């Protein structure tokens, strides 16, 4: 190439441009563990833990006590001298970090302070040598080995007995509810659990404070719950001994429900508390459950449960069982009598449109919990009715895809589970009974009041740092609105859907980071989206595209637009002509690389009547007043 040179005196002043909007926001190069194309690398590894648990529930003292055996497999490339466990019931003590960081006036994540683990008969074995050394710090337990767990497949076994008092207020995730016919126990975070050791941070040991949820490895669970004889117990996974705990009538109904698209009672409202609804009338019963390749399990137990169920159609070859348990206070066609219908429709929608539901059962539990999700089990408010019950049921079961199947780190990146889930909830709600209930998430411009607030925060804030008044926006609505804009405005449905489904399939039962999602979406759509990730998901910048004017030129018109706020956007303009015709102009985001103004020439012999940016209102633009120019 021939180059020419000029003297310095001839060089004009440097002009600023918007390149900073388009450069990458983080280190996103590939490695042997995670590729630049957003897939697990050839040497990607993930550790696992298998659990064998047996506990007893005492409904007089409200205590859980029992034992656990954990078999841990170290697939990492390094030997491990210790592992970390979470003892999350230690949150419910007077001096826990969670208690001490809860505001004096309280918040959603209030918790009792009379709980906490008692641990005994502890042992940890690796390479044939047993250690009894451990250290408890708040909600974490460090387990030491006399000989390290070998890399690339080495195994260790940890055993202990444990007990604690079940809280009434369990931070809106678990706890106890007294109703007329007994207590409902919703049990989650109910056993010692191994923390994640990964290729990004090593040990992930962020304490359990409140808003931050969970990050857990996958494994197989075999667990037994011994409860009072008059309790009905449901749990994640598959009940192994139905003939031991259900009456012949209940077994018959249970089998009928597996073939029925309509809801079938297993325990009818008028049967609750009757001797005829029990297999025995004194002592205790042990309910045995198993669940494979899951990151957690939860259960509920109560003498007050009405129980119904219906078949879920998961694919051409597979079915499952949607179930609901609730007290008589929650009964009724405007309330929990439709819970199984909601559960069934929600699971079927996500199975058909995103990734087949991998579990046999989906059980909705009425409890003193606003809404909380676990694999195959959801706890939802016993007071919810109508659209509220649909919304919370759909949301909590949507979490089986994010983060139960796609195992992101909820404690740090709430938007990767709450935001993604809120996004898919929008489409399931539109589809449910042809729109029986409305979805407000799709109206992305309703975010304006938050986006223009002086107190707004970025999606990237960790949930425990975020002001709780903002958490609904940073974790749920703003990331969901971002995905809706990507799908319906920036990329189009076909490109987005292919990439999003590919992301789910690629990272199913694995641990993606934000950069893995960004890289995967870009590679699958063929689009550099750094300008969108860095501005919408990181920081507090806004979108404001203005139509500044129209000037008559020879053979056409010059349409002038401006990027008033910080975030660049592709520009869709609806041009209406005086003769009644119209034209849609679609300008790429790259028009903003050199500056904040752009002029587009439209060749026409006619007269322009109006020009409008984003006519379908698919963009969270903060100033709709400057979207439109109209001929005076």
C-alpha angles and dihedrals in degrees: 000000000000112000127197125204131212132194119262089249089065095053112100122223114287112265121218118232137183099258089122088068092058104043120098117273100211145015102288104161120129130254138181087274102043124020128222087241090065100256134116108274127239090267098040111143137184131187123226140204128203119202134208110185136173121180139166125219116215109198092189097058095021089232132147117207133168147099138282136200118195123193108199123196119201108208093164122111093246136068115250121220091185142007132212125233129191118233095186096172085071085077086079098072132098095248102039118126089241093054093045093049095049112103116253091247091051131229141213090298098061115146137188118254101211096082137075134128129292108199128194141159091034122178136163121194131191130157091004094301123112124215129190096191123118139144126212119207115175107298094350132083121196111208116201127204127206088217121028125252104254121243124250099033108347116151137213135183125217121190133180146146116238141180140174143161114265109238123232090215108041100175091276089294104086140347144106135312124188115213131169096273098042145295124315111216115199107189124196133145080027103144138039108277132192116247120231120268108195144164093257107055104000103225114021102211105155105154121249103253108153124274095042110087127195149311113192139167123235126255147133122284129204111177140165127202117198108198137165113291094251096054127104110215125197125179148169112286130015126329106238101193109038092149090059097051107028129067120240090256092051092048090052092050091045091056091045091053090055088065099038129092087193122074115268125196117236092177113018122216092249091050097058110115094010120128090232090066094061133074089214136013104216141034122018141310127216117220114199122204136177131192127175131206095009133134096221147351133219135183143191131211132188144139089222101066125129103197128203136161147180139191120272117211103216101168141332091287105025136067134175140187124259111202140179133196121191142147125255089259087068096044123116142089091263089052139025097344084081095046095099090049089052092046093049095049093045095051092044092052095052092043091054098042107034119009132336114265104253100202131081097223138040112189127186116203125198105221145142089276123104092218132318133165136219131164106294094346132081129187112210133173113282088216096057119117140174116342091001092057092045091050097050093041092050092046097049094046090046085064088071084080096040113058104350096062098021098043106209126165104266094180090067107018106040090163091065090065107020096038096043090046094048087052095055090041088063092061096041090053092051089051098045109108089336092299103323088159126035127243116215095181092083092061092083094178092068085081091073096101091053096041091054096042117116087223097055118130135199126266087236094067113113109250094241089056097046120095104254090231088062099040094089089058101039096044103028121016106030096049090044090051088049092055091046090053090049092050102039103029116016106034106011127237099277097052094041096046093051092051096043094050089046089053091053093047093045096050099035109139091001137098115255123187124212090262090055090057093046093047094046095050092048095048094045094048098036090231130126102225100170089117089060100041094050096045104037102031098033119047136355104279121138144217121242119155116178132196100221101183152304125250127195113241133174108286093001149352137294111226113203121205133174137202098224098174129043106266119084118220138181106258123231112187126189109209116195119196130213090245091061097257123121140199133200115220116199115196122186123240090248090079086082097054095092100038150326099276132064137181122206122193116217115194112217142137092212133078123263114232100182144350121207131185117221097358093186092051094235094144127078091234111169098211116047091171093078097044094092138056118191129186111252 
